[in-house]
Every structure is written in structure tokens, then in C-alpha cells.
Tab-separated table of C-alpha atoms and ligand atoms in Angstrom:
chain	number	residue	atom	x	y	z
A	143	UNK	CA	1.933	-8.768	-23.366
A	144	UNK	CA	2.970	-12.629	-24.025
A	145	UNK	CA	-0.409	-13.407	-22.734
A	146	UNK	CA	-3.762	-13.055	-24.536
A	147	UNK	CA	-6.099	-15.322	-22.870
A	148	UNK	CA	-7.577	-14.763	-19.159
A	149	UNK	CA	-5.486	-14.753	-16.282
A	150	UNK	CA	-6.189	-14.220	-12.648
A	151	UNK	CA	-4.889	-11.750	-10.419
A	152	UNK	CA	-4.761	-11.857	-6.808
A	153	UNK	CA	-4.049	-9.328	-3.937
A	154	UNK	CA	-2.724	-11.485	-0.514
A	155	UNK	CA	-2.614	-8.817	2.190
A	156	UNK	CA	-3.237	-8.947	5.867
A	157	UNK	CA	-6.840	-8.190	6.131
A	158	UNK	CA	-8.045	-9.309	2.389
A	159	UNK	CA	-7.655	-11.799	-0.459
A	160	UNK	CA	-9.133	-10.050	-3.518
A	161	UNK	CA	-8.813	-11.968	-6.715
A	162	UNK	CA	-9.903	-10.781	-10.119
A	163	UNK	CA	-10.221	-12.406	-13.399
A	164	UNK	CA	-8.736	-9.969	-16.364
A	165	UNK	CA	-9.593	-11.069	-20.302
A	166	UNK	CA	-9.341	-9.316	-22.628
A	167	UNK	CA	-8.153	-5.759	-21.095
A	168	UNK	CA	-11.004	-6.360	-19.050
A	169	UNK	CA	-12.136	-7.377	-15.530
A	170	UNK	CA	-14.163	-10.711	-16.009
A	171	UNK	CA	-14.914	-11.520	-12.281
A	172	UNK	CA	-13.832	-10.613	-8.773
A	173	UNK	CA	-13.558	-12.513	-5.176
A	174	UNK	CA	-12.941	-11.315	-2.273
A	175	UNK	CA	-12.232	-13.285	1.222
A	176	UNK	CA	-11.340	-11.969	4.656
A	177	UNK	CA	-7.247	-13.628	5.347
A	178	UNK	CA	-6.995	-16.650	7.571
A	179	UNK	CA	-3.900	-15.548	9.132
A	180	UNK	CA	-3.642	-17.841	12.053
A	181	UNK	CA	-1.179	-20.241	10.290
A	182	UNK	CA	1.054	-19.932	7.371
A	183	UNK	CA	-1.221	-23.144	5.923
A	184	UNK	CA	-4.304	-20.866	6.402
A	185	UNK	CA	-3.263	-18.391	4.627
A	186	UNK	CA	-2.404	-20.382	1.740
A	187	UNK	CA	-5.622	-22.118	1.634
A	188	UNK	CA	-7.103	-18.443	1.475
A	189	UNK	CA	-5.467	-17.702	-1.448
A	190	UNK	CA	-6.587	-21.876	-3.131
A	191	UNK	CA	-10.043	-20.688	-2.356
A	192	UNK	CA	-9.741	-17.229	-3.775
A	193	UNK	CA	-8.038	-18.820	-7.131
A	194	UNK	CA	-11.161	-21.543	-7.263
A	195	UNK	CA	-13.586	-19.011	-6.885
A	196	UNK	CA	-11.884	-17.323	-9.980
A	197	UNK	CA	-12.076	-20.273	-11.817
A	198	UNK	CA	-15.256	-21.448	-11.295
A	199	UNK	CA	-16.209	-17.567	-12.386
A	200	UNK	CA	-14.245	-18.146	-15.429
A	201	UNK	CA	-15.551	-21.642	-16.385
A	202	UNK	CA	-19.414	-20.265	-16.085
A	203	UNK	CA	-18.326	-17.422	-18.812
A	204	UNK	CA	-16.308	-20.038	-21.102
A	205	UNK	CA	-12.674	-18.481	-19.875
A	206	UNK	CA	-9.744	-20.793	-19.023
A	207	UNK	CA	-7.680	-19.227	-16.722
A	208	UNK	CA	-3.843	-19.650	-18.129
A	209	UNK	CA	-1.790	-18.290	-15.322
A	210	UNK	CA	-1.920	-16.987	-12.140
A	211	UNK	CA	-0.366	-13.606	-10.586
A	212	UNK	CA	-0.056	-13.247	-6.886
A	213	UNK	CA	1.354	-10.169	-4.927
A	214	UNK	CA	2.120	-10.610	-1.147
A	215	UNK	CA	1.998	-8.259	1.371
A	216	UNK	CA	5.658	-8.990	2.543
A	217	UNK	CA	9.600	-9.757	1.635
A	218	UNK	CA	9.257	-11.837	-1.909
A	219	UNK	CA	12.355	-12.790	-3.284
A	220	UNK	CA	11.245	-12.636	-6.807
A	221	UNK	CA	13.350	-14.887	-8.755
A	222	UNK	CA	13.294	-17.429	-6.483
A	223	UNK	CA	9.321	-17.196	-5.830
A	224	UNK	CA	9.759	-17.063	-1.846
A	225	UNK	CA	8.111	-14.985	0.691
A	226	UNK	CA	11.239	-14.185	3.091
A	227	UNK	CA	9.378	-12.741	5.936
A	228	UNK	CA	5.711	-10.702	6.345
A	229	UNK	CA	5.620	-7.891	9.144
A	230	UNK	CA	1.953	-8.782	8.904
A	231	UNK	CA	1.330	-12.217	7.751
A	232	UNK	CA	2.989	-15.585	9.236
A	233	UNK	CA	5.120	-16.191	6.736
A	234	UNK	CA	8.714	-17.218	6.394
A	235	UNK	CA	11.223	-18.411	3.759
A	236	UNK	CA	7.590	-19.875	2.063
A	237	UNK	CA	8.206	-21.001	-1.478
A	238	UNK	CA	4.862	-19.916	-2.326
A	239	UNK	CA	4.879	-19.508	-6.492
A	240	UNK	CA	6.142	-22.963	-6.845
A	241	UNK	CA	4.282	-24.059	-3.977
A	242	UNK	CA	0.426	-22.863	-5.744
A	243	UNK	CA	1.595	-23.700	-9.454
A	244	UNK	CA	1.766	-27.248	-8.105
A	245	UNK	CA	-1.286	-27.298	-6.089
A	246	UNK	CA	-3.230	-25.367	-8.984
A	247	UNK	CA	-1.471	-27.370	-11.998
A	248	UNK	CA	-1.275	-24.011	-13.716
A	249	UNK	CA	1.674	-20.943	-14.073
A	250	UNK	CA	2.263	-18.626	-11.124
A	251	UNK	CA	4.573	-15.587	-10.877
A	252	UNK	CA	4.376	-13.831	-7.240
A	253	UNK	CA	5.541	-10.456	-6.572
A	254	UNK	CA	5.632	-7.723	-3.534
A	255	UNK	CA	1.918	-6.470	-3.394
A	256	UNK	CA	3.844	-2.827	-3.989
A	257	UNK	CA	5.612	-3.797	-7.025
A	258	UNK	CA	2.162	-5.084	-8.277
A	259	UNK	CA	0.129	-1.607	-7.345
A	260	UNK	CA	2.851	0.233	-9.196
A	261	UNK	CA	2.453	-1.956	-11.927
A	262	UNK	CA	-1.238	-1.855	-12.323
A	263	UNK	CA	-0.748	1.807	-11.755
A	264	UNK	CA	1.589	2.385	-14.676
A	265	UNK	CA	-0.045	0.285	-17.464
A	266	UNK	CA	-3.529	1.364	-16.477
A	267	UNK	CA	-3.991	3.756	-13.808
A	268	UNK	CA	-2.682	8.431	-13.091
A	269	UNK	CA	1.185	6.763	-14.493
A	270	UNK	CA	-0.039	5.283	-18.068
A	271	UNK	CA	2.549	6.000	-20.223
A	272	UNK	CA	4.888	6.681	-17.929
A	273	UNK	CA	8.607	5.009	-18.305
A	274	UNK	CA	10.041	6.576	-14.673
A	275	UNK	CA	7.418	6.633	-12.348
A	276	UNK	CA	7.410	6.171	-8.469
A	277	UNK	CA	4.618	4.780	-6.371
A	278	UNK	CA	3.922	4.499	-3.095
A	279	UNK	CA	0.808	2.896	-1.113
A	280	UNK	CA	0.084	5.269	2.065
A	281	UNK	CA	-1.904	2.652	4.576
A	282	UNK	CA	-1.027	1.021	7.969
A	283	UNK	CA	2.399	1.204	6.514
A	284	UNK	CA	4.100	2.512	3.682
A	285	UNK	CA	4.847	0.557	0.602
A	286	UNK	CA	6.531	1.443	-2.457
A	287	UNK	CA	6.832	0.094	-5.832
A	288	UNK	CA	9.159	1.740	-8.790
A	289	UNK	CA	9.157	1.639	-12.712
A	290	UNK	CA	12.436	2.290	-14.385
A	291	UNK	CA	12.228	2.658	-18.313
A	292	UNK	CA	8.938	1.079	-18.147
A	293	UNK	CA	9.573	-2.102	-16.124
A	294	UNK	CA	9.461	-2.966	-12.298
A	295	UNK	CA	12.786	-2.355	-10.683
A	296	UNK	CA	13.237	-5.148	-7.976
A	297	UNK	CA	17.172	-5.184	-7.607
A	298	UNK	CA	19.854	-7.620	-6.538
A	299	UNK	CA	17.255	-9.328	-4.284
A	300	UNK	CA	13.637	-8.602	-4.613
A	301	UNK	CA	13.828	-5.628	-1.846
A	302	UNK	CA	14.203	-3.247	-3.760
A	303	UNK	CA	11.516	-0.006	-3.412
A	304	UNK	CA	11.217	-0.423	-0.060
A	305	UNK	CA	10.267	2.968	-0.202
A	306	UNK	CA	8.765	3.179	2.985
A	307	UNK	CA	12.424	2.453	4.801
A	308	UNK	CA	14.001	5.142	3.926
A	309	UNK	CA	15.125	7.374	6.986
A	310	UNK	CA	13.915	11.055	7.625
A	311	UNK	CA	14.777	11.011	11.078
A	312	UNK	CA	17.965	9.745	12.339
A	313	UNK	CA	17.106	8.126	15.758
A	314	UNK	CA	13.391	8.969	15.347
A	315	UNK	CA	10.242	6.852	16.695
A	316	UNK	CA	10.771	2.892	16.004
A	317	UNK	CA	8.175	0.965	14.031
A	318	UNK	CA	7.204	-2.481	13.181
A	319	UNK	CA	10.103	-2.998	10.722
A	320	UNK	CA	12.485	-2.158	13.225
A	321	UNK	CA	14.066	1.182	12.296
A	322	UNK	CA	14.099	4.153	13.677
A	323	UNK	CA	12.747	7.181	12.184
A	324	UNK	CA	12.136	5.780	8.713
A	325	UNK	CA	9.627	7.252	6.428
A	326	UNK	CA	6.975	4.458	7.755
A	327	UNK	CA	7.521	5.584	10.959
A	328	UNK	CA	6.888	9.082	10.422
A	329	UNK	CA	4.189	9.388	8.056
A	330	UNK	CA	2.185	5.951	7.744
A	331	UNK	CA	-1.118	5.073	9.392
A	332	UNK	CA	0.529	3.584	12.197
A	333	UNK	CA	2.329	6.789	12.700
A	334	UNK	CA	-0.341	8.940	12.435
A	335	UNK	CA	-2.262	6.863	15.299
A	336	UNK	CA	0.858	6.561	17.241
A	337	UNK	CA	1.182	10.257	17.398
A	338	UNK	CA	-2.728	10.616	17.975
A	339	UNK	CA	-2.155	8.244	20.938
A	340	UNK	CA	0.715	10.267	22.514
A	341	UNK	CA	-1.449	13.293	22.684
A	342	UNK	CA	-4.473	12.021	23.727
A	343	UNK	CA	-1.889	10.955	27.082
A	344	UNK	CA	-1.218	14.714	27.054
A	345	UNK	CA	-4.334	15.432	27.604
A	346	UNK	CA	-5.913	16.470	24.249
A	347	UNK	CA	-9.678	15.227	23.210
A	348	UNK	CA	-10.107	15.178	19.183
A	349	UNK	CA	-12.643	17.136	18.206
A	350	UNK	CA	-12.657	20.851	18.749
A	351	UNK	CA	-15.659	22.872	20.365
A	352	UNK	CA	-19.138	20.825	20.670
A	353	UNK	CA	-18.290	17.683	20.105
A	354	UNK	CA	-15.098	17.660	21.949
A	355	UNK	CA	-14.590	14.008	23.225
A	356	UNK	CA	-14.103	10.512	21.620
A	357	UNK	CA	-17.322	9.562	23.306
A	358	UNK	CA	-19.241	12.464	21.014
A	359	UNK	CA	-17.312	11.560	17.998
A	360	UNK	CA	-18.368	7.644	18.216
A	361	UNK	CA	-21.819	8.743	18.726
A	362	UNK	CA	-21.973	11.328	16.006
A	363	UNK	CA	-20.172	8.589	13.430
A	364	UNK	CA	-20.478	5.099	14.365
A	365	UNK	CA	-17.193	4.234	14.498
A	366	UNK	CA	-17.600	1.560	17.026
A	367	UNK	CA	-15.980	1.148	20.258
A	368	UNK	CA	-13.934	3.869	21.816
A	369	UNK	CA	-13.756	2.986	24.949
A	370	UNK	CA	-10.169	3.804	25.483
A	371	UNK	CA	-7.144	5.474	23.173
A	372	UNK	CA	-6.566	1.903	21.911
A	373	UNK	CA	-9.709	2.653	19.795
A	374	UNK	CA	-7.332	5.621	18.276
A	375	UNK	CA	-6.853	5.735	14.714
A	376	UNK	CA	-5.817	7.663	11.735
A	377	UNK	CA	-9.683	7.839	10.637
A	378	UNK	CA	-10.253	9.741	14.421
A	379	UNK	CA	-7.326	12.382	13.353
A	380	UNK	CA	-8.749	13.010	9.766
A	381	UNK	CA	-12.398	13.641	11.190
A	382	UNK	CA	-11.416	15.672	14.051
A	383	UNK	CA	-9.723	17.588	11.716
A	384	UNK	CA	-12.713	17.995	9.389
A	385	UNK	CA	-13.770	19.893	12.218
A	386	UNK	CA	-10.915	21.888	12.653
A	387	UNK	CA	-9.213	20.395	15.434
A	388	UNK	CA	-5.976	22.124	15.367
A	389	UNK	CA	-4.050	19.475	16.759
A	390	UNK	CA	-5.369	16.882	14.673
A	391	UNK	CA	-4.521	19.367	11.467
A	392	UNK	CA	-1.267	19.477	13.270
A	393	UNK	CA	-0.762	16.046	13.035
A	394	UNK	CA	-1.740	15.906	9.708
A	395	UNK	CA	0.358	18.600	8.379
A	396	UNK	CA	3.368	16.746	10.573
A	397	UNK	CA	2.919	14.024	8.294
A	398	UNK	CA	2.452	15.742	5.654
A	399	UNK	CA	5.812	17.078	6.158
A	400	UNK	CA	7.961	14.169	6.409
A	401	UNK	CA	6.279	12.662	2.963
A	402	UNK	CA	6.904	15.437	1.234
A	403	UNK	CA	10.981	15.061	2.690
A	404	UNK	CA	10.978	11.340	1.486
A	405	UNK	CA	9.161	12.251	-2.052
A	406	UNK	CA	11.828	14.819	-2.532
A	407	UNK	CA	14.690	11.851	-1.936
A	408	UNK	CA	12.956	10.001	-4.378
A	409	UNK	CA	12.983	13.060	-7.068
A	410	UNK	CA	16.762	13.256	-6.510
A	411	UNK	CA	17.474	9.534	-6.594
A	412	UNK	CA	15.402	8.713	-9.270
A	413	UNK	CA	14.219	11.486	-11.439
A	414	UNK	CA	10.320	10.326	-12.063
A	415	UNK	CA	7.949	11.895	-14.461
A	416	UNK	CA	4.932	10.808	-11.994
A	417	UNK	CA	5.044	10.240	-8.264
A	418	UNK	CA	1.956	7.994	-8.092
A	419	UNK	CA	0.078	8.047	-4.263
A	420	UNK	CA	-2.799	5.110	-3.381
A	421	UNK	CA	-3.973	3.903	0.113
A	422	UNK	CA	-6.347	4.948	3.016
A	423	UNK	CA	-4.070	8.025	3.894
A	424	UNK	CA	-5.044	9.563	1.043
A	425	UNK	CA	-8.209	10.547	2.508
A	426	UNK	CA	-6.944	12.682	4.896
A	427	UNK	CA	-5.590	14.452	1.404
A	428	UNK	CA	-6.763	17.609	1.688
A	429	UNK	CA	-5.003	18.048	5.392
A	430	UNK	CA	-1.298	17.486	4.209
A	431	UNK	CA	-1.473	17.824	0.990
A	432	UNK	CA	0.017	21.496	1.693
A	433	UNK	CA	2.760	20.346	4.023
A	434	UNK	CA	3.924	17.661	1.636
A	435	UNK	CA	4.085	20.298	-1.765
A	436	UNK	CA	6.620	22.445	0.409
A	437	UNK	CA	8.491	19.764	1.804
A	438	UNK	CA	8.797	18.592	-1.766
A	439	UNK	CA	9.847	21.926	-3.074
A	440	UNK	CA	12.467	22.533	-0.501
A	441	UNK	CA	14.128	19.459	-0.310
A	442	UNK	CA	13.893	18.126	-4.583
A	443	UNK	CA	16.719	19.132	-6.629
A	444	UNK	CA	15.242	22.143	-9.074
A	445	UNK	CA	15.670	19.917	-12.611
A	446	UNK	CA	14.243	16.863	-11.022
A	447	UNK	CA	11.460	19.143	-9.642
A	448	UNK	CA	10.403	20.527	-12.498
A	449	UNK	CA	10.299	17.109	-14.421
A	450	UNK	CA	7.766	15.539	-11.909
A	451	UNK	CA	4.213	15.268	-11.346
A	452	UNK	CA	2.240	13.921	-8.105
A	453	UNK	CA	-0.453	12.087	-8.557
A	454	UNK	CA	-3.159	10.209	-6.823
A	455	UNK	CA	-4.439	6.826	-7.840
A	456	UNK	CA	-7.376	6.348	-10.659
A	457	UNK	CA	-7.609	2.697	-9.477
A	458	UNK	CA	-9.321	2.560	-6.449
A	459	UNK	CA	-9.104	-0.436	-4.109
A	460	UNK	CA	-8.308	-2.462	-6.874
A	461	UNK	CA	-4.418	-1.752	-8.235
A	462	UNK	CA	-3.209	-5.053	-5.881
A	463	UNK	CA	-4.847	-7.665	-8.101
A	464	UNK	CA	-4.799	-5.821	-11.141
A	465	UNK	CA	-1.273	-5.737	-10.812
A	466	UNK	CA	-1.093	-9.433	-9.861
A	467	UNK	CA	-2.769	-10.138	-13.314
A	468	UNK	CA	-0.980	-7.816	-15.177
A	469	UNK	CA	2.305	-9.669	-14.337
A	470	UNK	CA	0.932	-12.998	-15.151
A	471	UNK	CA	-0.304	-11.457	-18.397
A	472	UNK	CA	3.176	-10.015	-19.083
A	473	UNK	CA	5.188	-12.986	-17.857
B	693	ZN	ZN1	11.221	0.999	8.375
């Protein structure tokens, strides 16, 4: 580390700004804001508030923050320090590192929030130690960071380890990114709702035996308004299946399937020791967990098989802005 002072970290996704303050190996403060994504200005007065927050949080514990480290839920060209383009956020061709080191009179280094999860995950979360390691965040979509003799492998143009892109299914269903049948599009949140949605058209009602509508299932969880399928979600699958709905564990195990075809691509591309897994899919675990070890298994090459683990995070919610920090503290 070329750091050894405090630096922040801070997590810029769709739904949240987290920020934390790390000193010392440790975490020294956190702040969290809901994203302003109605303009790209907005947004980037999310992320001023989220780094003042830190500061002040700093300042009260006699810490002065030395650099900042920002990951972005999007395209970041990482030498330049631009955001290309966000499938989520309203962002385009920003120069956003340059932009904040101004407007904060202080260091920034910006990365792909991916990159930074697989970062935090390697130097302190299931892949320390690691020097080949492969991670991938399993949420609304998939995103996927890599660590190749112990550094972050971003390529000729920042885009590299956009593991989620890769395609299982020539000519399959089309997602937000535009492809069809990539690995997001087969075994993300989104895809998991999407194929939720499609049955629910056919006629099925998650939730097998007594509580056998989406009305009952609200009612018995809370889970707000279900009015129609565009209530639908992953979380709907994973507790109809805790119930043994066998379409949702069909759905589940689907997914499960086409992971475990893109983890094996990875095995044979890359070789990994650890296949690190994060994100909200992961607890729906214990429903394609199965499907994913076999899909592995028939699809790795035996030596790279053999070499690998697969693990799930030990970092909770929190590998984003960890990550963020650890890249200021390494920069
Ligand atoms: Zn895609």
C-alpha cells in the first residue's frame, strides 16, 4: 500500500451512495444516501455529499482524509477517469475522477464498482491471498471483476471483466445491455423476474398448496404491493420456492444452470484458484447452488477444475466501498 493515512471509499450505484472511511486497516465511519439519479449533476452532488459526510466523520476523530476512491456502477474508462455510459445511471462520456478531485481539492482514482468488489474481495474478503481469482456480483444484473497475479485486470480499455456479457445462449432472451442470450440475461435478477413474469402469463401462481396466490404471499410477508405481475421479483421466486413451489425451484435451478455454464468458461479462460460470488442472488443459494456445481463440472476443463474453489462473499453489503478505498489506498 503507498497509502498509510485515511482514505475514503465510496460505492456510486443506482439505488445507493455508501461511503466509508478506512484508517488504519480499519473502517473509521460510514454514509450512506439514497442516488439522485434524475440528472447526471444530481448524481454527482450525491456522491459531494457522501464524500463531506466522510469528512466531517473524519475531522470529529482527528483523520484527514488523503484521497478518495470511487467505483461506478457503469462503463469507466480507467485511465482516462471517464464514465462512458451507465445502463442504470445518466451518465455519459462524464470525466468524473478529474471532475471530483477538483471540486474536492483532494486525489481521486474511479473504477467499475465490479473491479472494486473484486478488489475488496481479494485483499480482505473468501479470495485473501489469492493471485487468480474471479468475481462476480449476482444482483439486478451481473457484474464481474477479475484479479490476475494479484492485481485488477481492466484491459485495453477499462471493459474488461464484463463477466456478465458473455453469451450462453446464442440468440437467447435480450436484456438491458443489448445482447442476446448473454450470461446477464440468463441468470441475473432481471432474468430470474423476467422468467417469473412469463409464467405467471401461463397461468402459474407462486406458492404451492395453501398459500397459493401472490395475494397470500404479500399478506403472509409484507412485501408490499402486488397488485399485478409487475410487482414480480426474484425475492417472490426464492420464497415460493422455500415452500416448494416446483416451478419456482425450476426457475431457480434454470439459473442455476446457465451460471454454472458461464463459471465453467471462466475456469477454462482463466484458470482461478477462487471463483468469488456476492449480491442479492445469493440468497436464493441453496436453490441453484446444485444446478450450478454440475454445470460447472460438465462444462470446466478437468485441470482447471480441480485447481478452483467457489466461494461466497465474507463482506457483506460492504465490498463496493471497501474496494473504492482500497484503490485509493493502493494508488
Ligand atoms: Zn449482456
Amino acid at each position: 500500500m503507498s497509502r498509510s493515512g485515511a482514505v475514503a471509499g465510496i460505492d456510486a450505484g443506482g439505488t445507493k451512495v455508501s461511503g466509508l472511511i478506512l484508517a488504519g486497516g480499519e473502517v473509521a465511519g460510514t454514509c450512506r444516501l439514497d442516488t439522485d439519479d434524475s440528472s447526471e449533476g444530481a448524481f454527482v452532488a450525491t456522491i459531494e455529499r457522501c464524500f463531506c459526510e466522510l469528512k466531517e466523520l473524519a475531522a470529529a476523530r482527528g483523520l484527514e482524509l488523503e484521497a478518495l476512491g470511487l467505483g461506478v456502477a457503469g462503463y469507466v474508462d480507467f485511465a482516462r477517469g471517464v464514465v462512458t455510459e451507465s445502463p442504470n445511471l445518466p451518465l455519459r462520456d462524464l470525466h468524473l475522477r478529474d471532475l471530483l478531485a477538483d471540486r474536492l481539492a483532494l486525489p481521486v482514482f474511479m473504477d467499475n464498482d465490479a473491479n472494486a468488489a473484486a478488489l475488496a474481495e481479494n485483499r480482505l474478503g473468501a479470495g485473501k491471498g489469492c493471485r487468480h481469482q474471479v468475481h462476480l456480483t449476482l444482483g439486478t444484473g451481473i457484474g464481474g471483476g477479475l484479479i490476475i497475479d494479484g492485481r485488477v485486470y481492466r484491459g485495453a480499455s477499462g471493459t474488461a471483466a464484463e463477466l456478465g456479457h458473455i453469451v450462453i445462449l446464442e440468440g437467447g432472451p435480450l436484456t438491458n445491455c443489448g445482447h442476446r442470450g448473454c450470461l446477464e440475461a440468463l441468470a441475473s435478477g432481471t432474468a430470474v423476474e423476467r422468467e417469473a413474469r412469463e409464467r405467471y402469463a401461463g397461468g402459474w401462481r407462486p406458492g404451492a398448496g395453501e398459500t397459493s396466490t401472490l395475494e397470500a404471499l404479500e399478506a403472509l410477508e409484507d412485501l408490499g404491493n402486488m397488485e399485478d405481475m409487475e410487482a414480480l421479483g426474484a425475492r417472490h421466486v426464492t420464497l415460493a420456492a422455500k415452500r416448494g413451489d416446483a416451478v419456482a425451484l425450476d426457475i431457480w435451478e434454470e439459473m442455476g444452470r446457465h451460471l454454472g455454464v458461464g463459471i465453467a468458461c471462466y475456469l477454462n479462460i482463466f484458470n482461478p484458484e477462487m471463483v468469488t460470488l456476492s449480491g442479492g442472488l445469493l440468497s436464493a443459494w441453496e436453490f441453484f447452488q446444485a444446478a450450478m456445481f454440475r454445470a460447472i463440472e460438465e462444462n470446466a476443463i478437468p485441470l482447471s477444475l480441480g485447481a478452483v474453489r467457489i466461494m461466497r462473499t465474507t463482506l457483506e453489503g460492504e465490498a463496493g466501498a471497501l474496494g473504492a478505498a482500497l484503490l485509493a489506498m493502493e494508488s
